[in-house]
Amino acid sequence: AQKITQTQPGMFVQEKEAVTLDCTYDTSDPSYGLFWYKQPSSGEMIFLIYQGSYDQQNATEGRYSLNFQKARKSANLVISASQLGDSAMYFCAMTGGYQKVTFGTGTKLQVIP
Amino acid sequence: GAGVSQSPSNKVTEKGKDVELRCDPISGHTALYWYRQSLGQGLEFLIYFQGNSAPDKSGLPSDRFSAERTGGSVSTLTIQRTQQEDSAVYLCASSLVLGQGNTEAFFGQGTRLTVV
């Protein structure tokens, strides 16, 4: 079975600072994928970034990067130069084999001006 | 369609009535998921379809909840004898299935259900 753990229910960050959102996972599948989603107050779920378990390099998408540490089973999201529009709920998720996408409980990020 | 489509976008129903929520996934996506989200809370997994079969329906909260998927496409989530605690946003998502795991899930805009 797959499991995603997000231990930070809420976080604050100063505008223009970088912030790291934690995510650890557990799976028995040798091949898997890790995702991050953003959910602003409008409610839509926005896909941010993907990391494959066999990818040699950490994934990056603009200001988002995924700090993938396979041995520690962690897939933390790093947001650089935070903006007010980054205030939202962030979900970590994973999939492996033919299993469904499994989501964490989310971290609420608030960017302070 | 271009994205996952859910209908209705809003539904207000009286306690005890049955409701049907519809999800039209992205064409070609064999995996389909239903989640429930209460205000300010995380995603509560309800059911997962792979084609027309549901290998994981462990999240359905009670026997008042059921879901089906026909033709490997459209899915309907039915809630019978609705209760006030059923009030939430119901999100549908779909994804491709690959051997190394599903691709990212694409979400619909959700159906906001209010039971009065």
PDB file of C-alpha atoms in Angstrom:
ATOM      1  CA  ALA A   1       0.000   0.000   0.000  1.00  0.00           C
ATOM      2  CA  GLN A   2       1.065   3.555  -0.629  1.00  0.00           C
ATOM      3  CA  LYS A   3       1.172   6.257   1.994  1.00  0.00           C
ATOM      4  CA  ILE A   4       1.880   9.987   1.836  1.00  0.00           C
ATOM      5  CA  THR A   5       2.614  12.025   4.958  1.00  0.00           C
ATOM      6  CA  GLN A   6       2.553  15.805   5.191  1.00  0.00           C
ATOM      7  CA  THR A   7       3.382  16.832   8.745  1.00  0.00           C
ATOM      8  CA  GLN A   8       2.907  20.596   8.401  1.00  0.00           C
ATOM      9  CA  PRO A   9      -0.774  21.523   8.578  1.00  0.00           C
ATOM     10  CA  GLY A  10       0.088  25.209   8.127  1.00  0.00           C
ATOM     11  CA  MET A  11       3.071  27.403   7.336  1.00  0.00           C
ATOM     12  CA  PHE A  12       3.876  31.084   7.001  1.00  0.00           C
ATOM     13  CA  VAL A  13       6.532  32.603   4.759  1.00  0.00           C
ATOM     14  CA  GLN A  14       7.605  36.166   4.120  1.00  0.00           C
ATOM     15  CA  GLU A  15       7.077  37.439   0.597  1.00  0.00           C
ATOM     16  CA  LYS A  16      10.173  36.947  -1.604  1.00  0.00           C
ATOM     17  CA  GLU A  17      11.576  34.296   0.737  1.00  0.00           C
ATOM     18  CA  ALA A  18      11.934  30.603  -0.145  1.00  0.00           C
ATOM     19  CA  VAL A  19       9.849  27.966   1.618  1.00  0.00           C
ATOM     20  CA  THR A  20      10.028  24.167   1.834  1.00  0.00           C
ATOM     21  CA  LEU A  21       6.911  22.038   2.212  1.00  0.00           C
ATOM     22  CA  ASP A  22       7.618  18.575   3.571  1.00  0.00           C
ATOM     23  CA  CYS A  23       6.392  15.287   2.137  1.00  0.00           C
ATOM     24  CA  THR A  24       7.431  11.751   2.978  1.00  0.00           C
ATOM     25  CA  TYR A  25       6.107   8.641   1.312  1.00  0.00           C
ATOM     26  CA  ASP A  26       6.046   4.900   1.633  1.00  0.00           C
ATOM     27  CA  THR A  27       5.575   2.314  -1.076  1.00  0.00           C
ATOM     28  CA  SER A  28       6.669  -1.179  -2.018  1.00  0.00           C
ATOM     29  CA  ASP A  29       6.622  -0.435  -5.732  1.00  0.00           C
ATOM     30  CA  PRO A  30      10.113  -0.069  -7.237  1.00  0.00           C
ATOM     31  CA  SER A  31       8.775   2.348  -9.831  1.00  0.00           C
ATOM     32  CA  TYR A  32       6.585   5.259  -8.791  1.00  0.00           C
ATOM     33  CA  GLY A  33       5.785   8.896  -9.395  1.00  0.00           C
ATOM     34  CA  LEU A  34       5.468  11.818  -7.020  1.00  0.00           C
ATOM     35  CA  PHE A  35       3.366  14.935  -7.599  1.00  0.00           C
ATOM     36  CA  TRP A  36       2.556  18.255  -6.016  1.00  0.00           C
ATOM     37  CA  TYR A  37      -0.712  20.113  -6.429  1.00  0.00           C
ATOM     38  CA  LYS A  38      -1.793  23.619  -5.430  1.00  0.00           C
ATOM     39  CA  GLN A  39      -5.349  24.427  -4.371  1.00  0.00           C
ATOM     40  CA  PRO A  40      -6.060  28.141  -4.013  1.00  0.00           C
ATOM     41  CA  SER A  41      -9.136  29.448  -2.235  1.00  0.00           C
ATOM     42  CA  SER A  42     -11.049  29.193  -5.507  1.00  0.00           C
ATOM     43  CA  GLY A  43     -10.981  25.404  -5.029  1.00  0.00           C
ATOM     44  CA  GLU A  44      -9.425  24.264  -8.277  1.00  0.00           C
ATOM     45  CA  MET A  45      -6.648  21.693  -8.112  1.00  0.00           C
ATOM     46  CA  ILE A  46      -3.586  22.785 -10.069  1.00  0.00           C
ATOM     47  CA  PHE A  47      -0.860  20.311 -10.961  1.00  0.00           C
ATOM     48  CA  LEU A  48       2.587  21.805 -10.211  1.00  0.00           C
ATOM     49  CA  ILE A  49       5.399  19.312 -10.623  1.00  0.00           C
ATOM     50  CA  TYR A  50       6.211  15.625 -11.149  1.00  0.00           C
ATOM     51  CA  GLN A  51       9.176  13.446 -10.129  1.00  0.00           C
ATOM     52  CA  GLY A  52       9.700   9.898 -11.346  1.00  0.00           C
ATOM     53  CA  SER A  53      11.438   7.457  -9.047  1.00  0.00           C
ATOM     54  CA  TYR A  54      14.137   6.737 -11.613  1.00  0.00           C
ATOM     55  CA  ASP A  55      14.753  10.356 -12.544  1.00  0.00           C
ATOM     56  CA  GLN A  56      18.370  11.220 -11.852  1.00  0.00           C
ATOM     57  CA  GLN A  57      17.790  14.907 -11.345  1.00  0.00           C
ATOM     58  CA  ASN A  58      15.357  16.797  -9.173  1.00  0.00           C
ATOM     59  CA  ALA A  59      12.388  18.146 -11.081  1.00  0.00           C
ATOM     60  CA  THR A  60      12.054  21.901 -11.526  1.00  0.00           C
ATOM     61  CA  GLU A  61       9.223  24.017 -12.939  1.00  0.00           C
ATOM     62  CA  GLY A  62       9.869  27.736 -12.768  1.00  0.00           C
ATOM     63  CA  ARG A  63       9.927  28.735  -9.100  1.00  0.00           C
ATOM     64  CA  TYR A  64       8.994  25.211  -8.015  1.00  0.00           C
ATOM     65  CA  SER A  65      11.529  22.471  -7.413  1.00  0.00           C
ATOM     66  CA  LEU A  66      11.165  19.056  -5.897  1.00  0.00           C
ATOM     67  CA  ASN A  67      13.888  18.012  -3.453  1.00  0.00           C
ATOM     68  CA  PHE A  68      13.810  14.250  -4.038  1.00  0.00           C
ATOM     69  CA  GLN A  69      15.746  12.145  -1.531  1.00  0.00           C
ATOM     70  CA  LYS A  70      15.025   8.554  -2.402  1.00  0.00           C
ATOM     71  CA  ALA A  71      16.858   6.943   0.487  1.00  0.00           C
ATOM     72  CA  ARG A  72      14.900   9.076   2.948  1.00  0.00           C
ATOM     73  CA  LYS A  73      11.671   8.625   0.983  1.00  0.00           C
ATOM     74  CA  SER A  74      11.083  12.328   0.936  1.00  0.00           C
ATOM     75  CA  ALA A  75       9.834  14.607  -1.838  1.00  0.00           C
ATOM     76  CA  ASN A  76       9.789  18.120  -0.452  1.00  0.00           C
ATOM     77  CA  LEU A  77       8.502  21.032  -2.524  1.00  0.00           C
ATOM     78  CA  VAL A  78      10.632  24.149  -2.574  1.00  0.00           C
ATOM     79  CA  ILE A  79       9.053  27.421  -3.667  1.00  0.00           C
ATOM     80  CA  SER A  80      11.578  30.151  -4.320  1.00  0.00           C
ATOM     81  CA  ALA A  81      10.870  33.893  -4.125  1.00  0.00           C
ATOM     82  CA  SER A  82       7.389  33.448  -2.610  1.00  0.00           C
ATOM     83  CA  GLN A  83       4.585  35.603  -3.964  1.00  0.00           C
ATOM     84  CA  LEU A  84       1.264  36.543  -2.381  1.00  0.00           C
ATOM     85  CA  GLY A  85      -0.450  34.402  -5.015  1.00  0.00           C
ATOM     86  CA  ASP A  86       1.322  31.351  -3.645  1.00  0.00           C
ATOM     87  CA  SER A  87      -0.986  31.397  -0.607  1.00  0.00           C
ATOM     88  CA  ALA A  88      -2.921  28.170  -0.981  1.00  0.00           C
ATOM     89  CA  MET A  89      -3.285  24.579   0.142  1.00  0.00           C
ATOM     90  CA  TYR A  90      -0.550  22.288  -1.201  1.00  0.00           C
ATOM     91  CA  PHE A  91      -0.987  18.549  -1.622  1.00  0.00           C
ATOM     92  CA  CYS A  92       1.711  15.931  -2.157  1.00  0.00           C
ATOM     93  CA  ALA A  93       0.651  12.780  -4.017  1.00  0.00           C
ATOM     94  CA  MET A  94       2.088   9.570  -5.386  1.00  0.00           C
ATOM     95  CA  THR A  95       1.307   6.652  -7.650  1.00  0.00           C
ATOM     96  CA  GLY A  96       3.026   3.363  -8.394  1.00  0.00           C
ATOM     97  CA  GLY A  97       2.360   0.210 -10.331  1.00  0.00           C
ATOM     98  CA  TYR A  98      -1.315   0.186 -11.218  1.00  0.00           C
ATOM     99  CA  GLN A  99      -2.389   1.781  -7.984  1.00  0.00           C
ATOM    100  CA  LYS A 100      -4.471   4.894  -7.668  1.00  0.00           C
ATOM    101  CA  VAL A 101      -3.001   8.316  -6.983  1.00  0.00           C
ATOM    102  CA  THR A 102      -2.711   8.719  -3.208  1.00  0.00           C
ATOM    103  CA  PHE A 103      -2.825  12.197  -1.642  1.00  0.00           C
ATOM    104  CA  GLY A 104      -1.446  13.605   1.582  1.00  0.00           C
ATOM    105  CA  THR A 105      -3.507  15.687   3.988  1.00  0.00           C
ATOM    106  CA  GLY A 106      -2.151  18.969   2.693  1.00  0.00           C
ATOM    107  CA  THR A 107      -0.223  21.995   3.969  1.00  0.00           C
ATOM    108  CA  LYS A 108      -1.788  25.448   4.096  1.00  0.00           C
ATOM    109  CA  LEU A 109       0.759  28.052   3.057  1.00  0.00           C
ATOM    110  CA  GLN A 110       0.246  31.717   3.820  1.00  0.00           C
ATOM    111  CA  VAL A 111       2.565  34.309   2.293  1.00  0.00           C
ATOM    112  CA  ILE A 112       2.973  37.436   4.402  1.00  0.00           C
ATOM    113  CA  PRO A 113       3.579  40.775   2.655  1.00  0.00           C
TER     114      PRO A 113
ATOM    115  CA  GLY B   1     -13.515  17.255 -23.987  1.00  0.00           C
ATOM    116  CA  ALA B   2     -10.458  19.304 -23.119  1.00  0.00           C
ATOM    117  CA  GLY B   3     -10.724  18.755 -19.382  1.00  0.00           C
ATOM    118  CA  VAL B   4     -12.624  16.893 -16.701  1.00  0.00           C
ATOM    119  CA  SER B   5     -16.199  18.080 -16.602  1.00  0.00           C
ATOM    120  CA  GLN B   6     -18.475  17.762 -13.586  1.00  0.00           C
ATOM    121  CA  SER B   7     -22.147  18.512 -13.287  1.00  0.00           C
ATOM    122  CA  PRO B   8     -23.936  20.103 -11.653  1.00  0.00           C
ATOM    123  CA  SER B   9     -21.503  22.667 -10.315  1.00  0.00           C
ATOM    124  CA  ASN B  10     -23.808  23.350  -7.384  1.00  0.00           C
ATOM    125  CA  LYS B  11     -26.574  21.254  -5.885  1.00  0.00           C
ATOM    126  CA  VAL B  12     -28.844  22.087  -2.992  1.00  0.00           C
ATOM    127  CA  THR B  13     -31.025  19.225  -1.836  1.00  0.00           C
ATOM    128  CA  GLU B  14     -33.324  18.440   1.027  1.00  0.00           C
ATOM    129  CA  LYS B  15     -32.285  15.962   3.663  1.00  0.00           C
ATOM    130  CA  GLY B  16     -33.446  12.478   2.736  1.00  0.00           C
ATOM    131  CA  LYS B  17     -33.454  13.031  -1.018  1.00  0.00           C
ATOM    132  CA  ASP B  18     -31.204  11.161  -3.463  1.00  0.00           C
ATOM    133  CA  VAL B  19     -28.650  12.992  -5.607  1.00  0.00           C
ATOM    134  CA  GLU B  20     -26.596  12.056  -8.642  1.00  0.00           C
ATOM    135  CA  LEU B  21     -23.283  13.688  -9.455  1.00  0.00           C
ATOM    136  CA  ARG B  22     -21.786  13.281 -12.878  1.00  0.00           C
ATOM    137  CA  CYS B  23     -18.172  13.234 -14.053  1.00  0.00           C
ATOM    138  CA  ASP B  24     -16.994  13.240 -17.650  1.00  0.00           C
ATOM    139  CA  PRO B  25     -13.248  12.477 -17.668  1.00  0.00           C
ATOM    140  CA  ILE B  26     -10.636  13.434 -20.227  1.00  0.00           C
ATOM    141  CA  SER B  27     -10.990  11.275 -23.306  1.00  0.00           C
ATOM    142  CA  GLY B  28      -8.662   8.282 -23.159  1.00  0.00           C
ATOM    143  CA  HIS B  29      -8.099   8.419 -19.403  1.00  0.00           C
ATOM    144  CA  THR B  30      -8.833   4.965 -18.033  1.00  0.00           C
ATOM    145  CA  ALA B  31      -8.399   5.878 -14.364  1.00  0.00           C
ATOM    146  CA  LEU B  32     -11.115   7.891 -12.633  1.00  0.00           C
ATOM    147  CA  TYR B  33     -11.300   9.007  -8.999  1.00  0.00           C
ATOM    148  CA  TRP B  34     -13.914  10.518  -6.742  1.00  0.00           C
ATOM    149  CA  TYR B  35     -12.890  12.577  -3.715  1.00  0.00           C
ATOM    150  CA  ARG B  36     -14.810  14.550  -1.134  1.00  0.00           C
ATOM    151  CA  GLN B  37     -13.545  17.749   0.425  1.00  0.00           C
ATOM    152  CA  SER B  38     -15.096  19.616   3.313  1.00  0.00           C
ATOM    153  CA  LEU B  39     -14.366  23.321   3.732  1.00  0.00           C
ATOM    154  CA  GLY B  40     -10.708  23.891   4.583  1.00  0.00           C
ATOM    155  CA  GLN B  41     -10.004  20.185   4.803  1.00  0.00           C
ATOM    156  CA  GLY B  42      -7.963  17.692   2.789  1.00  0.00           C
ATOM    157  CA  LEU B  43      -9.085  15.281   0.125  1.00  0.00           C
ATOM    158  CA  GLU B  44     -11.115  12.303   1.290  1.00  0.00           C
ATOM    159  CA  PHE B  45     -10.750   9.420  -1.162  1.00  0.00           C
ATOM    160  CA  LEU B  46     -14.052   7.775  -2.084  1.00  0.00           C
ATOM    161  CA  ILE B  47     -13.578   5.399  -5.016  1.00  0.00           C
ATOM    162  CA  TYR B  48     -11.177   4.576  -7.858  1.00  0.00           C
ATOM    163  CA  PHE B  49     -12.159   3.184 -11.248  1.00  0.00           C
ATOM    164  CA  GLN B  50      -9.858   1.434 -13.665  1.00  0.00           C
ATOM    165  CA  GLY B  51     -11.920   1.252 -16.826  1.00  0.00           C
ATOM    166  CA  ASN B  52     -15.408   0.206 -15.731  1.00  0.00           C
ATOM    167  CA  SER B  53     -14.311  -1.733 -12.689  1.00  0.00           C
ATOM    168  CA  ALA B  54     -13.645  -0.309  -9.238  1.00  0.00           C
ATOM    169  CA  PRO B  55     -10.598  -2.017  -7.715  1.00  0.00           C
ATOM    170  CA  ASP B  56     -10.732   0.303  -4.734  1.00  0.00           C
ATOM    171  CA  LYS B  57     -14.008   1.473  -3.242  1.00  0.00           C
ATOM    172  CA  SER B  58     -12.692   1.482   0.293  1.00  0.00           C
ATOM    173  CA  GLY B  59     -13.398   5.164   0.799  1.00  0.00           C
ATOM    174  CA  LEU B  60     -17.160   5.091   0.365  1.00  0.00           C
ATOM    175  CA  PRO B  61     -18.383   6.245   3.799  1.00  0.00           C
ATOM    176  CA  SER B  62     -21.589   4.217   3.919  1.00  0.00           C
ATOM    177  CA  ASP B  63     -23.892   2.052   1.826  1.00  0.00           C
ATOM    178  CA  ARG B  64     -25.815   5.214   0.911  1.00  0.00           C
ATOM    179  CA  PHE B  65     -22.939   6.001  -1.445  1.00  0.00           C
ATOM    180  CA  SER B  66     -22.473   4.192  -4.736  1.00  0.00           C
ATOM    181  CA  ALA B  67     -20.754   4.899  -8.014  1.00  0.00           C
ATOM    182  CA  GLU B  68     -20.680   3.428 -11.456  1.00  0.00           C
ATOM    183  CA  ARG B  69     -18.808   3.988 -14.643  1.00  0.00           C
ATOM    184  CA  THR B  70     -20.058   2.949 -18.043  1.00  0.00           C
ATOM    185  CA  GLY B  71     -18.215   2.602 -21.326  1.00  0.00           C
ATOM    186  CA  GLY B  72     -14.961   3.402 -19.593  1.00  0.00           C
ATOM    187  CA  SER B  73     -15.937   7.036 -19.639  1.00  0.00           C
ATOM    188  CA  VAL B  74     -18.660   8.882 -17.716  1.00  0.00           C
ATOM    189  CA  SER B  75     -19.076   8.142 -14.032  1.00  0.00           C
ATOM    190  CA  THR B  76     -21.992   8.815 -11.724  1.00  0.00           C
ATOM    191  CA  LEU B  77     -21.738   9.113  -7.952  1.00  0.00           C
ATOM    192  CA  THR B  78     -25.079   8.532  -6.239  1.00  0.00           C
ATOM    193  CA  ILE B  79     -25.871   9.476  -2.667  1.00  0.00           C
ATOM    194  CA  GLN B  80     -29.123   8.073  -1.331  1.00  0.00           C
ATOM    195  CA  ARG B  81     -31.122   9.530   1.552  1.00  0.00           C
ATOM    196  CA  THR B  82     -28.756  12.485   1.876  1.00  0.00           C
ATOM    197  CA  GLN B  83     -27.735  13.714   5.311  1.00  0.00           C
ATOM    198  CA  GLN B  84     -26.421  17.122   6.330  1.00  0.00           C
ATOM    199  CA  GLU B  85     -22.952  15.665   6.911  1.00  0.00           C
ATOM    200  CA  ASP B  86     -22.837  14.813   3.198  1.00  0.00           C
ATOM    201  CA  SER B  87     -22.491  18.525   2.438  1.00  0.00           C
ATOM    202  CA  ALA B  88     -19.098  19.026   0.793  1.00  0.00           C
ATOM    203  CA  VAL B  89     -17.388  19.572  -2.529  1.00  0.00           C
ATOM    204  CA  TYR B  90     -17.194  16.377  -4.543  1.00  0.00           C
ATOM    205  CA  LEU B  91     -14.183  16.303  -6.843  1.00  0.00           C
ATOM    206  CA  CYS B  92     -13.633  13.997  -9.770  1.00  0.00           C
ATOM    207  CA  ALA B  93     -10.255  13.388 -11.397  1.00  0.00           C
ATOM    208  CA  SER B  94      -8.922  11.257 -14.211  1.00  0.00           C
ATOM    209  CA  SER B  95      -5.513  10.064 -15.309  1.00  0.00           C
ATOM    210  CA  LEU B  96      -3.686   7.828 -17.730  1.00  0.00           C
ATOM    211  CA  VAL B  97      -2.448   4.495 -16.476  1.00  0.00           C
ATOM    212  CA  LEU B  98       1.116   3.519 -17.206  1.00  0.00           C
ATOM    213  CA  GLY B  99       3.129   0.569 -15.984  1.00  0.00           C
ATOM    214  CA  GLN B 100       5.195   2.697 -13.700  1.00  0.00           C
ATOM    215  CA  GLY B 101       2.199   4.372 -12.206  1.00  0.00           C
ATOM    216  CA  ASN B 102      -0.555   6.670 -13.233  1.00  0.00           C
ATOM    217  CA  THR B 103       0.200  10.067 -14.699  1.00  0.00           C
ATOM    218  CA  GLU B 104      -0.877  13.143 -12.819  1.00  0.00           C
ATOM    219  CA  ALA B 105      -4.549  13.355 -12.040  1.00  0.00           C
ATOM    220  CA  PHE B 106      -6.506  16.110 -13.754  1.00  0.00           C
ATOM    221  CA  PHE B 107      -9.343  17.473 -11.668  1.00  0.00           C
ATOM    222  CA  GLY B 108     -12.737  18.818 -12.504  1.00  0.00           C
ATOM    223  CA  GLN B 109     -14.114  21.962 -10.898  1.00  0.00           C
ATOM    224  CA  GLY B 110     -16.143  19.952  -8.428  1.00  0.00           C
ATOM    225  CA  THR B 111     -19.778  19.786  -7.397  1.00  0.00           C
ATOM    226  CA  ARG B 112     -20.667  21.720  -4.279  1.00  0.00           C
ATOM    227  CA  LEU B 113     -23.381  19.752  -2.514  1.00  0.00           C
ATOM    228  CA  THR B 114     -25.436  21.390   0.207  1.00  0.00           C
ATOM    229  CA  VAL B 115     -27.957  19.321   2.146  1.00  0.00           C
ATOM    230  CA  VAL B 116     -30.536  21.420   3.966  1.00  0.00           C
TER     231      VAL B 116
END
